[in-house]
mmCIF file with all atom_site columns, C-alpha atoms in Angstrom:
data_model
loop_
_atom_site.group_PDB
_atom_site.id
_atom_site.type_symbol
_atom_site.label_atom_id
_atom_site.label_alt_id
_atom_site.label_comp_id
_atom_site.label_asym_id
_atom_site.label_entity_id
_atom_site.label_seq_id
_atom_site.pdbx_PDB_ins_code
_atom_site.Cartn_x
_atom_site.Cartn_y
_atom_site.Cartn_z
_atom_site.occupancy
_atom_site.B_iso_or_equiv
_atom_site.pdbx_formal_charge
_atom_site.auth_seq_id
_atom_site.auth_comp_id
_atom_site.auth_asym_id
_atom_site.auth_atom_id
_atom_site.pdbx_PDB_model_num
ATOM 1   C CA . MET A 1 1   ? -17.342 -37.680 -129.174 1.00 81.00 ? 1   MET A CA 1
ATOM 2   C CA . GLU A 1 2   ? -19.891 -40.038 -130.057 1.00 91.00 ? 2   GLU A CA 1
ATOM 3   C CA . LYS A 1 3   ? -21.813 -37.337 -132.016 1.00 93.00 ? 3   LYS A CA 1
ATOM 4   C CA . LEU A 1 4   ? -18.686 -36.560 -134.037 1.00 95.00 ? 4   LEU A CA 1
ATOM 5   C CA . ARG A 1 5   ? -18.078 -40.079 -134.961 1.00 94.00 ? 5   ARG A CA 1
ATOM 6   C CA . VAL A 1 6   ? -21.895 -40.529 -135.851 1.00 95.00 ? 6   VAL A CA 1
ATOM 7   C CA . LYS A 1 7   ? -21.875 -37.443 -137.945 1.00 96.00 ? 7   LYS A CA 1
ATOM 8   C CA . LEU A 1 8   ? -18.523 -38.319 -139.587 1.00 96.00 ? 8   LEU A CA 1
ATOM 9   C CA . GLU A 1 9   ? -19.924 -41.850 -140.538 1.00 97.00 ? 9   GLU A CA 1
ATOM 10  C CA . THR A 1 10  ? -23.051 -40.014 -142.138 1.00 97.00 ? 10  THR A CA 1
ATOM 11  C CA . ALA A 1 11  ? -20.740 -37.654 -143.960 1.00 98.00 ? 11  ALA A CA 1
ATOM 12  C CA . GLN A 1 12  ? -18.655 -40.363 -145.488 1.00 97.00 ? 12  GLN A CA 1
ATOM 13  C CA . ARG A 1 13  ? -21.888 -42.211 -146.618 1.00 98.00 ? 13  ARG A CA 1
ATOM 14  C CA . ALA A 1 14  ? -22.886 -39.064 -148.134 1.00 98.00 ? 14  ALA A CA 1
ATOM 15  C CA . LEU A 1 15  ? -19.813 -38.569 -149.825 1.00 98.00 ? 15  LEU A CA 1
ATOM 16  C CA . LYS A 1 16  ? -20.035 -42.156 -151.242 1.00 98.00 ? 16  LYS A CA 1
ATOM 17  C CA . THR A 1 17  ? -23.434 -41.358 -152.812 1.00 98.00 ? 17  THR A CA 1
ATOM 18  C CA . LEU A 1 18  ? -21.560 -38.442 -154.634 1.00 98.00 ? 18  LEU A CA 1
ATOM 19  C CA . GLU A 1 19  ? -18.854 -40.491 -155.605 1.00 98.00 ? 19  GLU A CA 1
ATOM 20  C CA . GLU A 1 20  ? -21.095 -43.071 -157.217 1.00 98.00 ? 20  GLU A CA 1
ATOM 21  C CA . ILE A 1 21  ? -23.240 -40.585 -159.198 1.00 98.00 ? 21  ILE A CA 1
ATOM 22  C CA . LEU A 1 22  ? -20.037 -38.885 -160.568 1.00 98.00 ? 22  LEU A CA 1
ATOM 23  C CA . LYS A 1 23  ? -19.059 -42.298 -162.121 1.00 98.00 ? 23  LYS A CA 1
ATOM 24  C CA . GLU A 1 24  ? -22.158 -42.403 -164.153 1.00 98.00 ? 24  GLU A CA 1
ATOM 25  C CA . PRO A 1 25  ? -22.184 -41.357 -168.044 1.00 98.00 ? 25  PRO A CA 1
ATOM 26  C CA . TYR A 1 26  ? -23.086 -37.686 -168.182 1.00 97.00 ? 26  TYR A CA 1
ATOM 27  C CA . SER A 1 27  ? -26.776 -36.732 -168.922 1.00 97.00 ? 27  SER A CA 1
ATOM 28  C CA . LYS A 1 28  ? -28.761 -33.777 -167.582 1.00 96.00 ? 28  LYS A CA 1
ATOM 29  C CA . ILE A 1 29  ? -30.585 -36.014 -165.173 1.00 96.00 ? 29  ILE A CA 1
ATOM 30  C CA . VAL A 1 30  ? -27.050 -37.360 -163.874 1.00 97.00 ? 30  VAL A CA 1
ATOM 31  C CA . ARG A 1 31  ? -26.010 -33.652 -163.743 1.00 96.00 ? 31  ARG A CA 1
ATOM 32  C CA . ASP A 1 32  ? -28.950 -32.649 -161.638 1.00 95.00 ? 32  ASP A CA 1
ATOM 33  C CA . ALA A 1 33  ? -28.788 -35.620 -159.256 1.00 96.00 ? 33  ALA A CA 1
ATOM 34  C CA . SER A 1 34  ? -24.976 -34.923 -158.923 1.00 97.00 ? 34  SER A CA 1
ATOM 35  C CA . ILE A 1 35  ? -25.693 -31.417 -157.851 1.00 96.00 ? 35  ILE A CA 1
ATOM 36  C CA . GLN A 1 36  ? -28.280 -32.596 -155.439 1.00 96.00 ? 36  GLN A CA 1
ATOM 37  C CA . ARG A 1 37  ? -25.986 -35.085 -153.768 1.00 97.00 ? 37  ARG A CA 1
ATOM 38  C CA . PHE A 1 38  ? -23.301 -32.352 -153.607 1.00 98.00 ? 38  PHE A CA 1
ATOM 39  C CA . GLU A 1 39  ? -25.847 -30.076 -151.612 1.00 97.00 ? 39  GLU A CA 1
ATOM 40  C CA . TYR A 1 40  ? -26.541 -32.854 -148.959 1.00 97.00 ? 40  TYR A CA 1
ATOM 41  C CA . SER A 1 41  ? -23.044 -33.917 -148.795 1.00 98.00 ? 41  SER A CA 1
ATOM 42  C CA . PHE A 1 42  ? -21.825 -30.347 -148.356 1.00 98.00 ? 42  PHE A CA 1
ATOM 43  C CA . GLU A 1 43  ? -24.182 -29.797 -145.392 1.00 97.00 ? 43  GLU A CA 1
ATOM 44  C CA . VAL A 1 44  ? -23.333 -32.714 -143.372 1.00 98.00 ? 44  VAL A CA 1
ATOM 45  C CA . PHE A 1 45  ? -19.642 -32.328 -144.004 1.00 98.00 ? 45  PHE A CA 1
ATOM 46  C CA . TRP A 1 46  ? -19.369 -28.789 -142.778 1.00 98.00 ? 46  TRP A CA 1
ATOM 47  C CA . LYS A 1 47  ? -21.410 -29.940 -139.781 1.00 98.00 ? 47  LYS A CA 1
ATOM 48  C CA . VAL A 1 48  ? -18.707 -32.586 -139.098 1.00 98.00 ? 48  VAL A CA 1
ATOM 49  C CA . VAL A 1 49  ? -16.248 -29.614 -139.316 1.00 98.00 ? 49  VAL A CA 1
ATOM 50  C CA . LYS A 1 50  ? -18.269 -27.688 -136.887 1.00 98.00 ? 50  LYS A CA 1
ATOM 51  C CA . ILE A 1 51  ? -18.734 -30.317 -134.260 1.00 97.00 ? 51  ILE A CA 1
ATOM 52  C CA . TYR A 1 52  ? -14.898 -31.269 -134.627 1.00 97.00 ? 52  TYR A CA 1
ATOM 53  C CA . LEU A 1 53  ? -13.874 -27.713 -133.752 1.00 98.00 ? 53  LEU A CA 1
ATOM 54  C CA . GLU A 1 54  ? -16.326 -27.573 -130.884 1.00 97.00 ? 54  GLU A CA 1
ATOM 55  C CA . TYR A 1 55  ? -15.304 -30.573 -129.217 1.00 95.00 ? 55  TYR A CA 1
ATOM 56  C CA . GLN A 1 56  ? -11.587 -30.910 -130.056 1.00 95.00 ? 56  GLN A CA 1
ATOM 57  C CA . GLU A 1 57  ? -10.745 -27.339 -130.075 1.00 95.00 ? 57  GLU A CA 1
ATOM 58  C CA . GLY A 1 58  ? -13.343 -25.553 -128.058 1.00 97.00 ? 58  GLY A CA 1
ATOM 59  C CA . ILE A 1 59  ? -14.148 -23.281 -131.072 1.00 98.00 ? 59  ILE A CA 1
ATOM 60  C CA . ILE A 1 60  ? -17.806 -22.353 -131.885 1.00 97.00 ? 60  ILE A CA 1
ATOM 61  C CA . CYS A 1 61  ? -18.492 -21.580 -135.615 1.00 97.00 ? 61  CYS A CA 1
ATOM 62  C CA . ASN A 1 62  ? -21.712 -21.110 -137.004 1.00 96.00 ? 62  ASN A CA 1
ATOM 63  C CA . SER A 1 63  ? -21.368 -21.016 -140.767 1.00 97.00 ? 63  SER A CA 1
ATOM 64  C CA . PRO A 1 64  ? -19.428 -23.007 -143.308 1.00 98.00 ? 64  PRO A CA 1
ATOM 65  C CA . LYS A 1 65  ? -16.899 -20.256 -144.034 1.00 98.00 ? 65  LYS A CA 1
ATOM 66  C CA . SER A 1 66  ? -16.011 -19.416 -140.473 1.00 98.00 ? 66  SER A CA 1
ATOM 67  C CA . CYS A 1 67  ? -15.477 -23.085 -139.614 1.00 98.00 ? 67  CYS A CA 1
ATOM 68  C CA . PHE A 1 68  ? -13.165 -23.303 -142.603 1.00 98.00 ? 68  PHE A CA 1
ATOM 69  C CA . ARG A 1 69  ? -11.265 -20.361 -141.545 1.00 98.00 ? 69  ARG A CA 1
ATOM 70  C CA . GLU A 1 70  ? -11.105 -21.689 -138.009 1.00 98.00 ? 70  GLU A CA 1
ATOM 71  C CA . MET A 1 71  ? -9.602  -24.860 -139.306 1.00 98.00 ? 71  MET A CA 1
ATOM 72  C CA . PHE A 1 72  ? -7.023  -23.056 -141.074 1.00 98.00 ? 72  PHE A CA 1
ATOM 73  C CA . SER A 1 73  ? -6.356  -20.898 -137.892 1.00 98.00 ? 73  SER A CA 1
ATOM 74  C CA . VAL A 1 74  ? -5.652  -24.147 -135.726 1.00 97.00 ? 74  VAL A CA 1
ATOM 75  C CA . GLY A 1 75  ? -3.109  -25.601 -138.615 1.00 97.00 ? 75  GLY A CA 1
ATOM 76  C CA . LEU A 1 76  ? -5.672  -28.436 -139.719 1.00 96.00 ? 76  LEU A CA 1
ATOM 77  C CA . ILE A 1 77  ? -5.423  -27.320 -143.336 1.00 98.00 ? 77  ILE A CA 1
ATOM 78  C CA . ASP A 1 78  ? -3.360  -25.156 -145.350 1.00 98.00 ? 78  ASP A CA 1
ATOM 79  C CA . GLU A 1 79  ? -4.218  -21.657 -146.828 1.00 98.00 ? 79  GLU A CA 1
ATOM 80  C CA . ASN A 1 80  ? -4.789  -23.367 -150.503 1.00 98.00 ? 80  ASN A CA 1
ATOM 81  C CA . LYS A 1 81  ? -7.371  -25.698 -148.949 1.00 98.00 ? 81  LYS A CA 1
ATOM 82  C CA . THR A 1 82  ? -8.975  -23.215 -147.106 1.00 98.00 ? 82  THR A CA 1
ATOM 83  C CA . THR A 1 83  ? -9.366  -21.117 -150.244 1.00 98.00 ? 83  THR A CA 1
ATOM 84  C CA . LYS A 1 84  ? -10.922 -24.196 -152.053 1.00 98.00 ? 84  LYS A CA 1
ATOM 85  C CA . LEU A 1 85  ? -13.336 -24.747 -149.229 1.00 98.00 ? 85  LEU A CA 1
ATOM 86  C CA . LEU A 1 86  ? -14.406 -21.288 -149.110 1.00 98.00 ? 86  LEU A CA 1
ATOM 87  C CA . GLU A 1 87  ? -14.948 -21.402 -152.991 1.00 98.00 ? 87  GLU A CA 1
ATOM 88  C CA . MET A 1 88  ? -16.833 -24.619 -152.581 1.00 98.00 ? 88  MET A CA 1
ATOM 89  C CA . THR A 1 89  ? -19.033 -23.026 -150.008 1.00 97.00 ? 89  THR A CA 1
ATOM 90  C CA . ASP A 1 90  ? -19.824 -20.184 -152.567 1.00 96.00 ? 90  ASP A CA 1
ATOM 91  C CA . ASP A 1 91  ? -20.759 -23.005 -155.298 1.00 96.00 ? 91  ASP A CA 1
ATOM 92  C CA . ARG A 1 92  ? -23.037 -24.642 -152.605 1.00 96.00 ? 92  ARG A CA 1
ATOM 93  C CA . ASN A 1 93  ? -24.771 -21.319 -152.192 1.00 93.00 ? 93  ASN A CA 1
ATOM 94  C CA . LEU A 1 94  ? -25.415 -21.074 -156.034 1.00 90.00 ? 94  LEU A CA 1
ATOM 95  C CA . THR A 1 95  ? -27.114 -24.603 -156.179 1.00 88.00 ? 95  THR A CA 1
ATOM 96  C CA . SER A 1 96  ? -30.510 -23.097 -155.553 1.00 82.00 ? 96  SER A CA 1
ATOM 97  C CA . HIS A 1 97  ? -29.977 -21.223 -159.145 1.00 74.00 ? 97  HIS A CA 1
ATOM 98  C CA . THR A 1 98  ? -29.394 -24.630 -160.918 1.00 69.00 ? 98  THR A CA 1
ATOM 99  C CA . TYR A 1 99  ? -32.264 -24.118 -163.324 1.00 75.00 ? 99  TYR A CA 1
ATOM 100 C CA . ASP A 1 100 ? -29.711 -21.682 -165.179 1.00 88.00 ? 100 ASP A CA 1
ATOM 101 C CA . GLU A 1 101 ? -28.290 -24.252 -167.569 1.00 90.00 ? 101 GLU A CA 1
ATOM 102 C CA . ASP A 1 102 ? -24.846 -22.484 -167.860 1.00 92.00 ? 102 ASP A CA 1
ATOM 103 C CA . LEU A 1 103 ? -24.572 -22.503 -163.861 1.00 92.00 ? 103 LEU A CA 1
ATOM 104 C CA . ALA A 1 104 ? -25.423 -25.834 -163.770 1.00 92.00 ? 104 ALA A CA 1
ATOM 105 C CA . GLU A 1 105 ? -22.890 -27.016 -166.107 1.00 95.00 ? 105 GLU A CA 1
ATOM 106 C CA . GLY A 1 106 ? -20.218 -24.960 -164.559 1.00 95.00 ? 106 GLY A CA 1
ATOM 107 C CA . LEU A 1 107 ? -20.981 -26.449 -161.178 1.00 95.00 ? 107 LEU A CA 1
ATOM 108 C CA . TYR A 1 108 ? -21.218 -30.137 -162.340 1.00 97.00 ? 108 TYR A CA 1
ATOM 109 C CA . HIS A 1 109 ? -17.710 -29.830 -163.755 1.00 97.00 ? 109 HIS A CA 1
ATOM 110 C CA . LYS A 1 110 ? -16.449 -28.746 -160.204 1.00 98.00 ? 110 LYS A CA 1
ATOM 111 C CA . LEU A 1 111 ? -18.053 -31.427 -158.426 1.00 98.00 ? 111 LEU A CA 1
ATOM 112 C CA . HIS A 1 112 ? -15.228 -34.136 -158.634 1.00 98.00 ? 112 HIS A CA 1
ATOM 113 C CA . GLU A 1 113 ? -12.767 -31.528 -157.239 1.00 98.00 ? 113 GLU A CA 1
ATOM 114 C CA . HIS A 1 114 ? -15.252 -30.665 -154.692 1.00 98.00 ? 114 HIS A CA 1
ATOM 115 C CA . TYR A 1 115 ? -15.788 -34.441 -153.584 1.00 98.00 ? 115 TYR A CA 1
ATOM 116 C CA . GLU A 1 116 ? -11.950 -35.038 -153.339 1.00 98.00 ? 116 GLU A CA 1
ATOM 117 C CA . LEU A 1 117 ? -11.570 -31.932 -151.192 1.00 98.00 ? 117 LEU A CA 1
ATOM 118 C CA . MET A 1 118 ? -14.146 -32.947 -148.801 1.00 98.00 ? 118 MET A CA 1
ATOM 119 C CA . LYS A 1 119 ? -12.802 -36.556 -148.677 1.00 98.00 ? 119 LYS A CA 1
ATOM 120 C CA . GLU A 1 120 ? -9.554  -35.197 -147.868 1.00 98.00 ? 120 GLU A CA 1
ATOM 121 C CA . VAL A 1 121 ? -10.622 -33.017 -145.221 1.00 98.00 ? 121 VAL A CA 1
ATOM 122 C CA . LEU A 1 122 ? -12.877 -35.690 -143.475 1.00 98.00 ? 122 LEU A CA 1
ATOM 123 C CA . GLU A 1 123 ? -9.561  -37.999 -143.307 1.00 97.00 ? 123 GLU A CA 1
ATOM 124 C CA . ILE A 1 124 ? -7.891  -35.330 -141.770 1.00 97.00 ? 124 ILE A CA 1
ATOM 125 C CA . ILE A 1 125 ? -10.448 -35.168 -138.964 1.00 96.00 ? 125 ILE A CA 1
ATOM 126 C CA . LYS A 1 126 ? -10.751 -38.961 -138.769 1.00 95.00 ? 126 LYS A CA 1
ATOM 127 C CA . ARG A 1 127 ? -6.928  -38.977 -137.938 1.00 95.00 ? 127 ARG A CA 1
ATOM 128 C CA . GLN A 1 128 ? -7.435  -36.414 -135.323 1.00 93.00 ? 128 GLN A CA 1
ATOM 129 C CA . ILE A 1 129 ? -9.987  -38.092 -133.344 1.00 88.00 ? 129 ILE A CA 1
ATOM 130 C CA . LYS A 1 130 ? -8.294  -41.634 -133.208 1.00 68.00 ? 130 LYS A CA 1
#
């Protein structure tokens, strides 16, 4: 359980850095930094989900999408959140192509929504482990 708490705190700190950069006035540098912060926030976020499912539900999942589907199957999130998490995973997988200006712009404009979703899901997990 301690591993889960530590990873949850790490994820919350990572999300805080994403929140901070999203408040900055737009520039290409801010856009690119925001995408980078989204990348590492997403990585620690889905690993919190993975650890939670293993320790609390006895479910082993090895990819973000499988973990998000498992969250839905145990009733932690609804279908709408599940769909959004799966779409967010697709966006994360596109981040290696941010040299494409149109892709980078499109992704940047989704980051606030992704931030809010990750924050909500972490709060759900936090409530479950108290």
